Amino acid sequence: MDQNALKQAVAEAALQYVPDDAIIGVGTGSTANCFIDALARRRDRIRATVASSDASAARLRSHGIKVVELNQVAEALAVYVDGADEVNLYREMIKGGGGALTREKIVASCAKRFVCIVDESKCVTRLGRFPLPVEVIPMARSALARKLAAMGGDPVWREGVVTDNGNHILDVRNLEIDNPIEMERTITHWPGVVTCGLFALHPADVVLVGGKHGVDVREGSFK
Ligand code: A5P
């Protein structure tokens, strides 16, 4: 099975976590795109969606799926479905390879449940091989790059990329992520950081992993 087929398999499997007549959160990236395409078949059973990026909103609308702003939604979203760049056994993730990390974290935080959909290449025992994206206010970029370097990382400005929020992204290689929760807390508290791509304080509730033997469901506590 090629990687795209694995992404489609987990996207299909995620549909069972979508209740009828609900408002749901939808992520960003190639795996989330597979989920959006699968969702299109049952568009009549969805009340609305909240998208984590302009790109996902456009794809949802192209399928005739209703998209609303998060500010229009007064209730908790039933579920948030999204991919990840890396996920560990504790369901902690690195996200933001597609640059949508801030909106992803916001929409995920408004959902009752985060269902992460990945192919097996994203599963790691230790986070950090994938460069950690950090969204920063443009005027703070160089100062924050120095702080990330002092922490042991090698930050690289994702030049030419402006996020949907008008900000810049630093991709940080070679960080020793011994404690993802602590690192997320530390980086997020620096003035000028909008958010970092660690999703450890609020990890996924369920991870669906697509492999050659089918879809593996990971949930429950490991800690
Ligand atoms: C988008 O900003 C990211 O967080 C994506 O969820 C992540 O990069 C996974 O994308 P793919 O499904 O394309 O690998």
mmCIF file of C-alpha atoms and ligand atoms in Angstrom:
data_model
loop_
_atom_site.group_PDB
_atom_site.id
_atom_site.type_symbol
_atom_site.label_atom_id
_atom_site.label_comp_id
_atom_site.label_asym_id
_atom_site.label_seq_id
_atom_site.Cartn_x
_atom_site.Cartn_y
_atom_site.Cartn_z
ATOM 1 C CA MET A 1 0.000 0.000 0.000
ATOM 2 C CA ASP A 2 1.367 3.425 -0.849
ATOM 3 C CA GLN A 3 1.350 6.284 1.627
ATOM 4 C CA ASN A 4 -1.644 7.935 -0.004
ATOM 5 C CA ALA A 5 -3.719 4.776 0.337
ATOM 6 C CA LEU A 6 -2.812 4.650 4.047
ATOM 7 C CA LYS A 7 -3.924 8.272 4.456
ATOM 8 C CA GLN A 8 -7.219 7.469 2.741
ATOM 9 C CA ALA A 9 -7.731 4.453 4.997
ATOM 10 C CA VAL A 10 -7.315 6.478 8.221
ATOM 11 C CA ALA A 11 -9.471 9.267 6.798
ATOM 12 C CA GLU A 12 -12.268 6.758 6.169
ATOM 13 C CA ALA A 13 -11.819 5.293 9.651
ATOM 14 C CA ALA A 14 -12.167 8.758 11.203
ATOM 15 C CA LEU A 15 -15.708 9.085 9.842
ATOM 16 C CA GLN A 16 -16.971 6.805 12.603
ATOM 17 C CA TYR A 17 -15.964 9.517 15.128
ATOM 18 C CA VAL A 18 -18.201 12.089 13.444
ATOM 19 C CA PRO A 19 -21.679 12.126 14.982
ATOM 20 C CA ASP A 20 -24.707 13.087 12.892
ATOM 21 C CA ASP A 21 -25.881 16.702 12.913
ATOM 22 C CA ALA A 22 -22.747 17.928 14.659
ATOM 23 C CA ILE A 23 -20.419 20.872 14.155
ATOM 24 C CA ILE A 24 -16.900 19.500 13.765
ATOM 25 C CA GLY A 25 -13.370 20.861 13.494
ATOM 26 C CA VAL A 26 -11.304 19.986 10.438
ATOM 27 C CA GLY A 27 -7.517 20.105 10.195
ATOM 28 C CA THR A 28 -5.001 20.931 7.514
ATOM 29 C CA GLY A 29 -2.615 18.956 5.322
ATOM 30 C CA SER A 30 -2.679 16.041 2.901
ATOM 31 C CA THR A 31 -4.190 13.576 5.396
ATOM 32 C CA ALA A 32 -6.823 16.089 6.494
ATOM 33 C CA ASN A 33 -7.570 16.609 2.790
ATOM 34 C CA CYS A 34 -8.330 12.881 2.482
ATOM 35 C CA PHE A 35 -10.672 13.268 5.450
ATOM 36 C CA ILE A 36 -12.415 16.246 3.814
ATOM 37 C CA ASP A 37 -12.902 14.227 0.636
ATOM 38 C CA ALA A 38 -14.351 11.313 2.629
ATOM 39 C CA LEU A 39 -16.588 13.699 4.574
ATOM 40 C CA ALA A 40 -18.084 14.978 1.311
ATOM 41 C CA ARG A 41 -20.067 11.741 0.915
ATOM 42 C CA ARG A 42 -21.983 12.502 4.076
ATOM 43 C CA ARG A 43 -22.240 16.274 3.808
ATOM 44 C CA ASP A 44 -25.997 16.114 4.396
ATOM 45 C CA ARG A 45 -25.439 14.635 7.849
ATOM 46 C CA ILE A 46 -23.095 17.411 9.035
ATOM 47 C CA ARG A 47 -24.454 20.647 10.485
ATOM 48 C CA ALA A 48 -21.269 22.620 9.848
ATOM 49 C CA THR A 49 -17.488 22.586 10.046
ATOM 50 C CA VAL A 50 -14.834 24.909 11.448
ATOM 51 C CA ALA A 51 -11.630 24.814 9.401
ATOM 52 C CA SER A 52 -8.096 25.260 10.737
ATOM 53 C CA SER A 53 -6.882 27.027 7.584
ATOM 54 C CA ASP A 54 -8.112 28.985 4.613
ATOM 55 C CA ALA A 55 -6.987 26.087 2.390
ATOM 56 C CA SER A 56 -9.133 23.548 4.269
ATOM 57 C CA ALA A 57 -12.082 25.950 4.307
ATOM 58 C CA ALA A 58 -11.823 26.286 0.521
ATOM 59 C CA ARG A 59 -11.654 22.498 0.044
ATOM 60 C CA LEU A 60 -14.635 21.934 2.343
ATOM 61 C CA ARG A 61 -16.669 24.547 0.472
ATOM 62 C CA SER A 62 -15.676 23.057 -2.895
ATOM 63 C CA HIS A 63 -17.432 19.866 -1.743
ATOM 64 C CA GLY A 64 -20.545 21.802 -0.697
ATOM 65 C CA ILE A 65 -19.778 21.356 3.019
ATOM 66 C CA LYS A 66 -20.834 24.270 5.202
ATOM 67 C CA VAL A 67 -17.968 26.161 6.865
ATOM 68 C CA VAL A 68 -18.553 28.589 9.728
ATOM 69 C CA GLU A 69 -16.236 30.851 11.722
ATOM 70 C CA LEU A 70 -15.302 29.638 15.187
ATOM 71 C CA ASN A 71 -16.754 32.884 16.581
ATOM 72 C CA GLN A 72 -20.171 31.824 15.300
ATOM 73 C CA VAL A 73 -20.140 28.588 17.321
ATOM 74 C CA ALA A 74 -21.366 28.738 20.916
ATOM 75 C CA GLU A 75 -21.055 25.029 21.725
ATOM 76 C CA ALA A 76 -18.078 22.681 21.952
ATOM 77 C CA LEU A 77 -17.196 21.099 18.618
ATOM 78 C CA ALA A 78 -18.076 17.389 18.653
ATOM 79 C CA VAL A 79 -14.656 16.348 17.368
ATOM 80 C CA TYR A 80 -11.520 17.721 15.723
ATOM 81 C CA VAL A 81 -9.894 15.556 13.049
ATOM 82 C CA ASP A 82 -6.388 16.333 11.815
ATOM 83 C CA GLY A 83 -3.074 14.814 10.775
ATOM 84 C CA ALA A 84 0.325 15.267 12.431
ATOM 85 C CA ASP A 85 3.975 15.416 11.453
ATOM 86 C CA GLU A 86 5.001 13.167 14.341
ATOM 87 C CA VAL A 87 3.104 11.376 17.100
ATOM 88 C CA ASN A 88 4.487 9.424 20.050
ATOM 89 C CA LEU A 89 3.032 6.679 22.234
ATOM 90 C CA TYR A 90 1.541 9.259 24.599
ATOM 91 C CA ARG A 91 -0.376 10.750 21.663
ATOM 92 C CA GLU A 92 1.721 13.914 21.884
ATOM 93 C CA MET A 93 2.416 15.442 18.508
ATOM 94 C CA ILE A 94 4.486 17.807 16.449
ATOM 95 C CA LYS A 95 2.298 19.695 14.006
ATOM 96 C CA GLY A 96 2.648 22.695 11.758
ATOM 97 C CA GLY A 97 4.550 21.316 8.786
ATOM 98 C CA GLY A 98 1.789 22.940 6.736
ATOM 99 C CA GLY A 99 2.035 26.169 8.721
ATOM 100 C CA ALA A 100 -1.450 26.029 10.237
ATOM 101 C CA LEU A 101 -0.372 25.175 13.803
ATOM 102 C CA THR A 102 -1.987 28.123 15.600
ATOM 103 C CA ARG A 103 -5.446 27.717 14.131
ATOM 104 C CA GLU A 104 -5.109 23.953 14.559
ATOM 105 C CA LYS A 105 -4.386 24.350 18.256
ATOM 106 C CA ILE A 106 -7.249 26.807 18.688
ATOM 107 C CA VAL A 107 -9.837 24.672 16.899
ATOM 108 C CA ALA A 108 -8.613 21.500 18.628
ATOM 109 C CA SER A 109 -8.957 23.217 22.006
ATOM 110 C CA CYS A 110 -12.636 23.874 21.282
ATOM 111 C CA ALA A 111 -13.432 20.235 20.524
ATOM 112 C CA LYS A 112 -14.561 17.492 22.874
ATOM 113 C CA ARG A 113 -12.201 15.023 21.232
ATOM 114 C CA PHE A 114 -9.092 15.207 19.021
ATOM 115 C CA VAL A 115 -8.843 12.356 16.537
ATOM 116 C CA CYS A 116 -5.385 12.289 14.964
ATOM 117 C CA ILE A 117 -5.050 10.491 11.633
ATOM 118 C CA VAL A 118 -1.612 9.404 10.427
ATOM 119 C CA ASP A 119 0.132 6.805 8.336
ATOM 120 C CA GLU A 120 2.682 4.714 10.222
ATOM 121 C CA SER A 121 5.637 6.809 8.996
ATOM 122 C CA LYS A 122 4.574 9.533 11.480
ATOM 123 C CA CYS A 123 4.884 7.328 14.588
ATOM 124 C CA VAL A 124 7.979 7.912 16.707
ATOM 125 C CA THR A 125 9.203 6.925 20.142
ATOM 126 C CA ARG A 126 10.695 10.371 20.686
ATOM 127 C CA LEU A 127 9.501 13.670 19.205
ATOM 128 C CA GLY A 128 11.972 15.940 17.462
ATOM 129 C CA ARG A 129 13.299 14.368 14.307
ATOM 130 C CA PHE A 130 10.792 16.561 12.465
ATOM 131 C CA PRO A 131 11.807 20.229 12.876
ATOM 132 C CA LEU A 132 9.591 21.959 15.434
ATOM 133 C CA PRO A 133 7.571 24.779 13.816
ATOM 134 C CA VAL A 134 7.156 27.916 15.926
ATOM 135 C CA GLU A 135 4.814 30.685 14.737
ATOM 136 C CA VAL A 136 6.154 34.092 15.729
ATOM 137 C CA ILE A 137 5.153 37.734 15.461
ATOM 138 C CA PRO A 138 7.407 39.039 12.627
ATOM 139 C CA MET A 139 9.176 41.750 14.695
ATOM 140 C CA ALA A 140 10.252 39.125 17.267
ATOM 141 C CA ARG A 141 11.635 36.612 14.757
ATOM 142 C CA SER A 142 15.376 37.178 15.207
ATOM 143 C CA ALA A 143 15.194 37.579 18.983
ATOM 144 C CA LEU A 144 13.216 34.353 19.273
ATOM 145 C CA ALA A 145 15.600 32.545 16.919
ATOM 146 C CA ARG A 146 18.422 33.411 19.355
ATOM 147 C CA LYS A 147 16.421 32.091 22.321
ATOM 148 C CA LEU A 148 15.676 28.843 20.476
ATOM 149 C CA ALA A 149 19.372 28.511 19.603
ATOM 150 C CA ALA A 150 20.288 29.053 23.270
ATOM 151 C CA MET A 151 17.963 26.149 24.038
ATOM 152 C CA GLY A 152 20.084 23.952 21.760
ATOM 153 C CA GLY A 153 18.022 24.131 18.582
ATOM 154 C CA ASP A 154 18.908 25.240 15.073
ATOM 155 C CA PRO A 155 16.127 27.598 13.975
ATOM 156 C CA VAL A 156 15.573 28.320 10.305
ATOM 157 C CA TRP A 157 13.175 31.011 9.098
ATOM 158 C CA ARG A 158 10.625 29.528 6.681
ATOM 159 C CA GLU A 159 11.299 32.407 4.320
ATOM 160 C CA GLY A 160 8.536 33.586 2.060
ATOM 161 C CA VAL A 161 5.833 31.944 4.173
ATOM 162 C CA VAL A 162 3.267 34.135 5.894
ATOM 163 C CA THR A 163 0.710 32.264 7.977
ATOM 164 C CA ASP A 164 -3.048 32.773 7.698
ATOM 165 C CA ASN A 165 -2.587 35.012 10.758
ATOM 166 C CA GLY A 166 0.047 37.207 9.074
ATOM 167 C CA ASN A 167 2.998 35.793 11.044
ATOM 168 C CA HIS A 168 6.325 34.052 10.380
ATOM 169 C CA ILE A 169 7.451 30.492 11.128
ATOM 170 C CA LEU A 170 10.762 29.269 12.526
ATOM 171 C CA ASP A 171 11.508 25.566 11.953
ATOM 172 C CA VAL A 172 13.753 24.341 14.749
ATOM 173 C CA ARG A 173 15.990 21.332 14.141
ATOM 174 C CA ASN A 174 18.015 19.316 16.652
ATOM 175 C CA LEU A 175 16.034 20.144 19.783
ATOM 176 C CA GLU A 176 16.347 17.605 22.596
ATOM 177 C CA ILE A 177 12.686 17.157 23.422
ATOM 178 C CA ASP A 178 12.973 15.166 26.660
ATOM 179 C CA ASN A 179 9.801 16.619 28.123
ATOM 180 C CA PRO A 180 7.349 17.789 25.436
ATOM 181 C CA ILE A 181 4.884 19.285 27.941
ATOM 182 C CA GLU A 182 7.563 21.368 29.635
ATOM 183 C CA MET A 183 9.019 22.523 26.331
ATOM 184 C CA GLU A 184 5.620 23.495 24.965
ATOM 185 C CA ARG A 185 4.948 25.510 28.115
ATOM 186 C CA THR A 186 8.344 27.239 28.004
ATOM 187 C CA ILE A 187 8.343 28.233 24.335
ATOM 188 C CA THR A 188 4.711 29.285 24.330
ATOM 189 C CA HIS A 189 5.333 31.710 27.202
ATOM 190 C CA TRP A 190 8.033 33.711 25.387
ATOM 191 C CA PRO A 191 6.758 37.126 24.250
ATOM 192 C CA GLY A 192 6.374 37.129 20.488
ATOM 193 C CA VAL A 193 5.630 33.429 20.195
ATOM 194 C CA VAL A 194 2.116 32.862 18.903
ATOM 195 C CA THR A 195 2.322 29.143 19.431
ATOM 196 C CA CYS A 196 4.678 26.228 18.922
ATOM 197 C CA GLY A 197 3.970 23.014 17.079
ATOM 198 C CA LEU A 198 4.164 20.805 20.152
ATOM 199 C CA PHE A 199 0.727 19.430 21.010
ATOM 200 C CA ALA A 200 1.583 17.838 24.360
ATOM 201 C CA LEU A 201 -0.349 19.823 26.974
ATOM 202 C CA HIS A 202 -3.434 18.657 25.103
ATOM 203 C CA PRO A 203 -2.467 15.543 23.174
ATOM 204 C CA ALA A 204 -4.770 13.668 20.815
ATOM 205 C CA ASP A 205 -7.491 11.593 22.458
ATOM 206 C CA VAL A 206 -7.383 8.953 19.745
ATOM 207 C CA VAL A 207 -4.716 8.227 17.143
ATOM 208 C CA LEU A 208 -5.662 6.235 14.061
ATOM 209 C CA VAL A 209 -2.541 4.771 12.474
ATOM 210 C CA GLY A 210 -2.677 3.444 8.932
ATOM 211 C CA GLY A 211 -0.308 0.563 8.234
ATOM 212 C CA LYS A 212 -0.082 -2.286 5.772
ATOM 213 C CA HIS A 213 -2.172 -4.480 8.105
ATOM 214 C CA GLY A 214 -4.990 -1.954 8.469
ATOM 215 C CA VAL A 215 -5.888 0.853 10.840
ATOM 216 C CA ASP A 216 -4.614 0.632 14.406
ATOM 217 C CA VAL A 217 -6.572 2.581 17.067
ATOM 218 C CA ARG A 218 -4.501 4.079 19.889
ATOM 219 C CA GLU A 219 -6.272 5.562 22.876
ATOM 220 C CA GLY A 220 -6.231 5.318 26.651
ATOM 221 C CA SER A 221 -3.536 6.300 29.080
ATOM 222 C CA PHE A 222 0.116 5.343 28.781
ATOM 223 C CA LYS A 223 1.395 7.659 31.520
HETATM 224 C C1 A5P B 1 -0.471 21.475 9.126
HETATM 225 O O1 A5P B 1 -0.042 22.676 9.641
HETATM 226 C C2 A5P B 1 0.089 20.348 9.907
HETATM 227 O O2 A5P B 1 -0.030 20.416 11.261
HETATM 228 C C3 A5P B 1 -0.420 19.018 9.398
HETATM 229 O O3 A5P B 1 -1.412 18.498 10.208
HETATM 230 C C4 A5P B 1 0.716 18.111 9.370
HETATM 231 O O4 A5P B 1 1.763 18.811 8.737
HETATM 232 C C5 A5P B 1 0.419 16.815 8.666
HETATM 233 O O5 A5P B 1 0.307 17.030 7.302
HETATM 234 P P1 A5P B 1 0.252 15.823 6.278
HETATM 235 O O6 A5P B 1 -1.024 15.094 6.561
HETATM 236 O O7 A5P B 1 0.248 16.485 4.934
HETATM 237 O O8 A5P B 1 1.461 14.997 6.508
#
